Short mmCIF file of C-alpha atoms (C1' of nucleotides) in Angstrom, two decimals:
data_model
loop_
_atom_site.label_atom_id
_atom_site.label_comp_id
_atom_site.label_asym_id
_atom_site.label_seq_id
_atom_site.Cartn_x
_atom_site.Cartn_y
_atom_site.Cartn_z
CA MET A 93 150.83 102.11 122.66
CA LEU A 94 153.27 105.15 122.71
CA GLN A 95 154.36 105.58 119.12
CA GLN A 96 152.53 108.32 118.07
CA THR A 97 150.28 108.99 121.07
CA ARG A 98 150.82 111.04 124.12
CA VAL A 99 150.83 109.51 127.55
CA ASN A 100 147.70 110.78 128.94
CA THR A 101 145.76 109.07 125.82
CA VAL A 102 147.28 105.44 126.84
CA ILE A 103 146.96 104.91 129.99
CA PRO A 104 143.40 103.49 129.78
CA TYR A 105 144.08 101.30 127.61
CA PHE A 106 146.83 100.39 128.89
CA ASN A 107 145.23 99.43 131.99
CA ARG A 108 142.82 97.63 130.27
CA TRP A 109 145.41 95.96 128.77
CA MET A 110 146.98 94.80 131.36
CA GLU A 111 144.16 93.57 132.67
CA ARG A 112 143.11 91.70 130.03
CA PHE A 113 146.46 90.68 128.83
CA PRO A 114 148.95 90.43 132.50
CA ASP A 115 151.35 88.32 130.31
CA LEU A 116 152.94 87.69 127.08
CA LYS A 117 150.58 83.96 127.13
CA SER A 118 147.69 85.53 128.04
CA LEU A 119 148.17 88.16 124.43
CA ALA A 120 149.53 85.30 122.54
CA GLU A 121 146.85 82.90 122.41
CA ALA A 122 143.70 85.43 122.36
CA ASP A 123 142.52 85.77 118.30
CA GLU A 124 143.03 89.28 116.97
CA GLN A 125 139.47 89.98 116.91
CA GLU A 126 139.69 90.42 120.73
CA VAL A 127 143.35 92.86 120.30
CA LEU A 128 142.00 94.74 118.42
CA ARG A 129 138.82 95.79 120.09
CA MET A 130 140.94 96.63 123.40
CA TRP A 131 142.75 97.95 121.19
CA GLU A 132 140.00 100.19 119.50
CA GLY A 133 139.54 103.53 119.48
CA LEU A 134 144.32 104.11 119.66
CA GLY A 135 144.67 104.66 115.90
CA TYR A 136 147.57 102.48 113.87
CA TYR A 137 145.70 98.86 114.16
CA SER A 138 149.32 97.58 113.07
CA ARG A 139 150.78 98.20 115.80
CA ALA A 140 148.04 95.65 118.28
CA ARG A 141 148.29 93.26 115.81
CA SER A 142 152.37 93.42 115.14
CA LEU A 143 152.48 93.17 119.73
CA HIS A 144 149.84 90.14 118.81
CA LYS A 145 152.80 88.67 116.56
CA ALA A 146 155.83 89.34 118.57
CA ALA A 147 153.26 88.28 122.02
CA ARG A 148 153.23 84.37 120.31
CA LEU A 149 157.21 84.82 118.74
CA VAL A 150 158.84 85.57 122.03
CA MET A 151 156.40 82.73 123.54
CA GLU A 152 157.73 81.10 120.98
CA LYS A 153 161.81 81.56 119.48
CA TYR A 154 162.46 83.49 122.61
CA GLN A 155 160.91 81.07 125.25
CA GLY A 156 158.62 84.23 126.61
CA ILE A 157 162.27 85.85 127.76
CA ILE A 158 161.28 89.46 126.16
CA PRO A 159 165.16 90.06 124.60
CA HIS A 160 167.81 92.75 126.00
CA ASP A 161 169.87 93.02 123.53
CA SER A 162 168.25 95.62 120.66
CA ARG A 163 169.32 94.80 117.50
CA VAL A 164 167.79 91.07 118.70
CA LEU A 165 164.61 93.41 119.72
CA GLU A 166 163.94 95.40 116.59
CA CYS A 167 163.57 92.34 115.15
CA LEU A 168 160.25 91.17 116.36
CA PRO A 169 156.98 93.07 114.13
CA GLY A 170 156.21 96.94 115.78
CA VAL A 171 159.81 97.12 117.16
CA GLY A 172 162.24 99.83 115.17
CA PRO A 173 164.94 101.10 115.96
CA TYR A 174 163.45 102.94 119.02
CA THR A 175 161.55 101.61 120.77
CA ALA A 176 164.04 98.32 120.47
CA GLY A 177 166.03 100.78 122.23
CA ALA A 178 163.61 101.63 124.38
CA ILE A 179 163.32 98.63 125.99
CA ALA A 180 166.59 97.63 125.76
CA SER A 181 167.89 101.24 127.96
CA ILE A 182 164.32 101.31 130.09
CA GLY A 183 163.72 98.06 130.34
CA TYR A 184 167.31 96.09 130.99
CA ASN A 185 169.33 99.01 131.84
CA GLU A 186 171.03 98.72 128.98
CA ARG A 187 173.44 100.96 127.50
CA THR A 188 171.72 101.76 123.87
CA THR A 189 170.77 104.63 122.63
CA ALA A 190 166.67 105.34 122.09
CA LEU A 191 165.37 107.69 119.53
CA ASP A 192 162.51 109.34 119.96
CA GLY A 193 160.31 112.86 118.64
CA ASN A 194 161.59 114.63 122.02
CA ILE A 195 164.21 114.23 122.67
CA ARG A 196 165.22 114.62 118.48
CA ARG A 197 163.86 117.83 119.43
CA ILE A 198 165.61 118.69 122.03
CA TYR A 199 169.22 117.31 120.81
CA ALA A 200 168.35 119.48 117.32
CA ARG A 201 167.93 123.55 119.90
CA LEU A 202 170.64 121.94 122.60
CA PHE A 203 172.95 121.87 118.46
CA ASP A 204 170.90 124.30 117.07
CA LEU A 205 171.09 121.93 114.17
CA ALA A 206 170.56 123.35 110.86
CA LEU A 207 169.26 120.11 108.89
CA PRO A 208 166.26 119.34 108.23
CA LEU A 209 164.34 116.85 110.81
CA GLY A 210 163.54 113.31 108.28
CA THR A 211 166.87 113.70 105.85
CA LYS A 212 169.22 111.46 105.74
CA GLN A 213 172.04 113.81 108.01
CA ALA A 214 169.80 115.55 109.97
CA GLU A 215 168.70 111.44 111.31
CA GLN A 216 172.68 110.33 111.18
CA ALA A 217 173.87 114.03 112.87
CA LEU A 218 171.20 112.86 115.67
CA GLN A 219 172.18 109.81 116.56
CA GLN A 220 175.84 110.33 116.95
CA LEU A 221 174.73 113.46 119.08
CA ALA A 222 172.53 110.68 120.72
CA GLU A 223 175.50 108.48 121.71
CA GLU A 224 177.94 110.83 122.18
CA ASN A 225 175.59 112.24 124.76
CA LEU A 226 174.86 108.92 126.07
CA PRO A 227 175.45 108.92 130.09
CA SER A 228 177.73 105.45 131.41
CA GLY A 229 175.18 104.57 133.47
CA ASN A 230 171.46 104.83 134.13
CA VAL A 231 170.70 105.29 131.03
CA GLY A 232 167.40 104.56 131.28
CA ASP A 233 166.64 106.89 133.02
CA TYR A 234 168.21 110.08 131.23
CA HIS A 235 165.80 108.76 128.66
CA GLU A 236 162.86 108.88 130.36
CA ALA A 237 163.96 112.34 131.93
CA LEU A 238 164.56 113.90 128.48
CA MET A 239 161.23 113.16 127.41
CA ASP A 240 159.97 114.82 129.85
CA LEU A 241 161.78 116.59 129.20
CA GLY A 242 160.24 117.32 125.17
CA SER A 243 156.48 116.85 126.65
CA LEU A 244 156.86 119.16 129.78
CA VAL A 245 159.21 122.02 129.09
CA CYS A 246 161.12 121.58 125.32
CA VAL A 247 157.91 121.36 123.60
CA PRO A 248 157.19 122.09 119.98
CA GLN A 249 155.69 124.93 120.14
CA ARG A 250 156.39 128.22 122.69
CA PRO A 251 159.12 126.32 124.55
CA ASP A 252 159.02 126.99 128.31
CA CYS A 253 162.73 127.86 128.95
CA GLY A 254 162.28 130.29 131.39
CA ILE A 255 162.60 126.77 133.50
CA CYS A 256 164.49 124.59 130.93
CA PRO A 257 167.31 123.11 133.23
CA LEU A 258 169.55 123.91 130.42
CA GLN A 259 168.98 126.74 129.59
CA ARG A 260 172.56 127.44 129.59
CA ASP A 261 173.74 124.49 127.91
CA CYS A 262 170.88 125.29 124.44
CA LEU A 263 173.13 126.39 121.55
CA ALA A 264 169.30 127.25 119.15
CA TYR A 265 168.18 129.07 122.60
CA ARG A 266 171.60 131.56 122.91
CA ASN A 267 171.42 132.17 119.36
CA GLY A 268 167.63 132.94 119.23
CA THR A 269 166.62 129.99 117.27
CA VAL A 270 164.18 127.43 119.95
CA ASP A 271 161.79 128.98 117.39
CA THR A 272 163.01 127.76 114.15
CA ARG A 273 164.43 124.15 115.86
CA PRO A 274 164.02 121.88 114.56
CA VAL A 275 164.19 122.70 111.21
CA ILE A 276 160.82 120.47 110.44
CA LEU A 277 159.80 120.99 106.18
CA LYS A 278 156.27 121.74 105.73
CA LYS A 279 153.74 119.51 104.52
CA GLU A 280 151.05 119.11 102.08
CA ALA A 281 147.99 119.63 102.78
CA ILE A 282 145.49 117.49 103.24
CA PRO A 283 142.75 116.59 100.63
CA HIS A 284 139.37 116.55 102.16
CA TYR A 285 136.88 113.81 100.89
CA VAL A 286 132.58 114.08 100.86
CA VAL A 287 132.15 109.85 101.51
CA THR A 288 128.84 108.22 102.16
CA ALA A 289 128.29 104.87 104.01
CA ALA A 290 124.56 102.88 104.09
CA VAL A 291 123.17 101.13 107.51
CA MET A 292 121.54 98.60 105.91
CA LEU A 293 119.08 97.23 108.46
CA ARG A 294 116.78 93.58 108.44
CA ASP A 295 114.18 92.17 109.61
CA PRO A 296 114.58 92.08 112.94
CA ASP A 297 116.96 93.86 114.57
CA LEU A 298 119.80 92.73 112.26
CA VAL A 299 122.46 96.04 110.29
CA LEU A 300 124.52 94.84 107.32
CA ILE A 301 128.62 94.95 108.66
CA CYS A 302 132.12 94.84 106.18
CA GLN A 303 135.43 93.41 107.59
CA ARG A 304 137.07 96.02 105.45
CA PRO A 305 139.89 94.17 104.21
CA ALA A 306 143.83 92.68 105.99
CA LYS A 307 146.01 95.06 105.16
CA GLY A 308 145.49 99.57 105.15
CA LEU A 309 143.42 101.78 106.49
CA LEU A 310 141.94 100.56 109.49
CA ALA A 311 142.70 97.01 108.26
CA GLY A 312 140.53 94.31 109.84
CA LEU A 313 137.60 96.76 111.27
CA TRP A 314 134.17 96.20 110.41
CA GLU A 315 132.43 98.87 108.97
CA PHE A 316 129.15 100.26 107.37
CA PRO A 317 129.62 99.63 103.42
CA GLY A 318 129.83 102.63 100.86
CA GLY A 319 132.78 104.86 99.14
CA LYS A 320 134.01 108.55 97.99
CA GLN A 321 131.65 111.38 96.67
CA GLU A 322 133.06 111.10 92.91
CA LYS A 323 132.61 115.22 90.96
CA GLY A 324 129.61 115.87 90.44
CA GLU A 325 128.00 113.03 91.62
CA SER A 326 125.04 113.14 94.85
CA LEU A 327 124.92 112.10 98.04
CA GLU A 328 121.98 108.82 96.72
CA VAL A 329 124.18 108.37 93.92
CA CYS A 330 127.39 108.09 94.42
CA LEU A 331 125.67 105.56 98.01
CA GLU A 332 123.43 102.84 95.44
CA ARG A 333 127.57 103.02 92.44
CA GLU A 334 129.73 101.97 96.05
CA ILE A 335 126.89 98.92 96.93
CA MET A 336 126.83 97.47 93.68
CA GLU A 337 130.58 97.91 93.29
CA GLU A 338 131.38 96.84 97.18
CA LEU A 339 128.54 94.25 98.00
CA GLY A 340 127.21 94.14 93.41
CA ALA A 341 123.61 94.80 95.56
CA ARG A 342 121.09 97.34 94.41
CA ILE A 343 119.60 99.50 96.69
CA GLU A 344 116.63 100.82 97.94
CA ILE A 345 117.02 104.18 99.79
CA ASN A 346 114.78 105.14 102.54
CA ALA A 347 116.39 108.25 105.04
CA GLU A 348 119.64 110.71 105.76
CA PHE A 349 121.41 108.39 108.96
CA GLY A 350 123.74 111.37 109.98
CA VAL A 351 126.82 113.41 109.22
CA TYR A 352 130.54 112.94 110.49
CA ARG A 353 133.21 114.68 110.10
CA HIS A 354 136.64 113.21 110.74
CA ALA A 355 140.26 113.66 110.26
CA TYR A 356 142.81 111.01 109.48
CA THR A 357 146.50 112.39 109.27
CA HIS A 358 146.03 112.01 105.46
CA PHE A 359 142.87 113.65 104.55
CA ARG A 360 139.38 114.79 106.58
CA VAL A 361 136.34 113.03 105.56
CA THR A 362 132.80 114.00 105.61
CA LEU A 363 130.74 111.14 106.32
CA HIS A 364 126.83 111.07 105.16
CA ALA A 365 125.31 108.12 106.30
CA PHE A 366 122.02 106.46 105.42
CA LEU A 367 119.58 104.07 106.05
CA CYS A 368 119.01 101.72 103.14
CA THR A 369 117.31 98.57 102.17
CA ALA A 370 118.99 95.85 99.96
CA LEU A 371 117.46 95.04 96.88
CA ASP A 372 119.52 92.41 96.17
CA GLU A 373 121.68 89.47 97.74
CA PRO A 374 125.21 91.36 99.20
CA LEU A 375 128.26 90.20 98.71
CA ALA A 376 132.07 90.44 100.09
CA LYS A 377 134.24 91.74 97.00
CA GLU A 378 136.82 93.81 99.15
CA ALA A 379 135.52 93.19 101.89
CA GLN A 380 136.48 90.36 104.05
CA GLN A 381 133.61 88.96 104.99
CA LEU A 382 129.98 90.56 104.99
CA ARG A 383 127.59 89.51 108.18
CA TRP A 384 123.97 91.10 109.30
CA VAL A 385 124.38 90.95 112.76
CA PRO A 386 122.16 91.83 115.60
CA ILE A 387 122.32 95.68 116.62
CA ALA A 388 122.80 94.52 120.27
CA SER A 389 125.87 93.50 119.24
CA LEU A 390 127.59 95.66 117.35
CA MET A 391 130.39 96.03 120.43
CA ASP A 392 131.57 92.90 119.62
CA TYR A 393 132.93 94.06 116.91
CA PRO A 394 136.28 96.15 116.39
CA MET A 395 135.96 100.10 114.43
CA GLY A 396 136.54 103.08 113.22
CA LYS A 397 135.96 106.44 115.47
CA ILE A 398 133.63 107.49 112.22
CA ASP A 399 131.43 103.05 112.54
CA ARG A 400 131.65 103.44 116.23
CA GLN A 401 130.04 106.83 115.81
CA ILE A 402 127.47 105.28 114.23
CA SER A 403 127.14 101.99 115.75
CA ARG A 404 126.26 103.88 118.93
CA LYS A 405 122.86 105.30 117.07
CA LEU A 406 121.80 102.53 115.51
CA MET A 407 122.10 100.23 119.56
CA GLU A 408 120.26 104.04 121.62
CA LYS A 409 117.15 103.89 118.88
CA GLY A 410 116.63 99.87 118.78
CA GLY A 411 116.24 98.16 115.25
CA ASN A 412 112.35 98.80 115.71
CA GLU A 413 111.77 102.26 115.57
CA LEU A 414 114.35 103.36 111.83
CA SER A 415 113.53 100.02 109.85
"C1'" DG B 215 163.50 107.92 100.39
"C1'" DA B 216 158.73 108.77 100.48
"C1'" DT B 217 155.00 107.70 101.56
"C1'" DG B 218 150.36 105.03 104.50
"C1'" DC B 219 148.75 104.52 108.76
"C1'" DG B 220 144.13 106.84 113.47
"C1'" DT B 221 143.21 109.21 117.36
"C1'" DG B 222 142.87 113.42 120.42
"C1'" DG B 223 144.13 118.14 122.38
"C1'" DC B 224 146.03 122.51 121.69
"C1'" DC B 225 146.24 127.11 119.59
"C1'" DT C 77 137.33 125.55 111.24
"C1'" DG C 78 142.20 124.42 110.49
"C1'" DG C 79 147.18 123.25 110.38
"C1'" DC C 80 150.13 120.81 113.89
"C1'" DC C 81 151.55 117.68 116.79
"C1'" DA C 82 152.56 113.22 118.83
"C1'" DA C 83 156.89 107.62 123.09
"C1'" DG C 84 157.17 105.72 114.95
"C1'" DC C 85 157.32 101.62 112.33
"C1'" DA C 86 156.67 98.97 107.33
"C1'" DT C 87 156.30 98.44 103.46
#
DNA sequence: GATGCGTGGCC
DNA sequence: TGGCCAAGCAT
């Protein structure tokens, strides 16, 4: 859960998760849709599927005992170099590095590393620094201490060097390069898409939702069908085209339903949702499956943020008022 | 080796 | 508003 996610965001999810899945066995026996529902809102949903698979794998292959060896841990789905090192060092006090974003930043500043983060040379240098500076004992505490220092004091922007216990050892501080360490290569500006979605209603209170493909963005989650607006295309034409492409159906667009903005990692979207009626029976083409579900049951289906907002608005309004 | 993958907080 | 960033990993 903590991969690329702040502790304060994780805490409520972690507590709910541990209540529902108190051990590996309960997680291993759960079905994937429920796992995704428990994860909904945390993002990076492949983490949930990987964790689910890893639980099953540990139950089957390792008799329910999470391995101690970081090289073995790295073979588990969703477990890479950092997570393997964190489990081994924090969980089992094995003498292993656990190089996360915080610790990379701290070492880059302590040693005034000029190599851009993410390059092979920088990674090698950081890994070497991590190994050379690994204490002989209490490695888990060491890693947690550095991560806390990185998240509270040696933060990316405007670090609080005045209260840093490492100030006198910090080469970047001495050289006046704290603000430019670590060196981060500029990222491309992210595109902004306009997309449409159809809230297709059918008596008495059914609405059509589609399960997204098993790979890619929001994989396995449910959504209201639609897609990107093309150049020179009106929102209505866009929606009619998308529904024909995705579902092979003509629709009647009855009313605007809402406008939603959202920023993903690699793009932004403005989504226009419309209340619609199907003129043909929709078929699953790109979607894994389609389902006409009672509006009151929408919470049973894992969704991304925008589709969950649409769902909540639908549930508030109720089916009758809309059709 | 580069790219894709969510969401929320801060400025 | 938009950019930046967060206890990275898989492909």
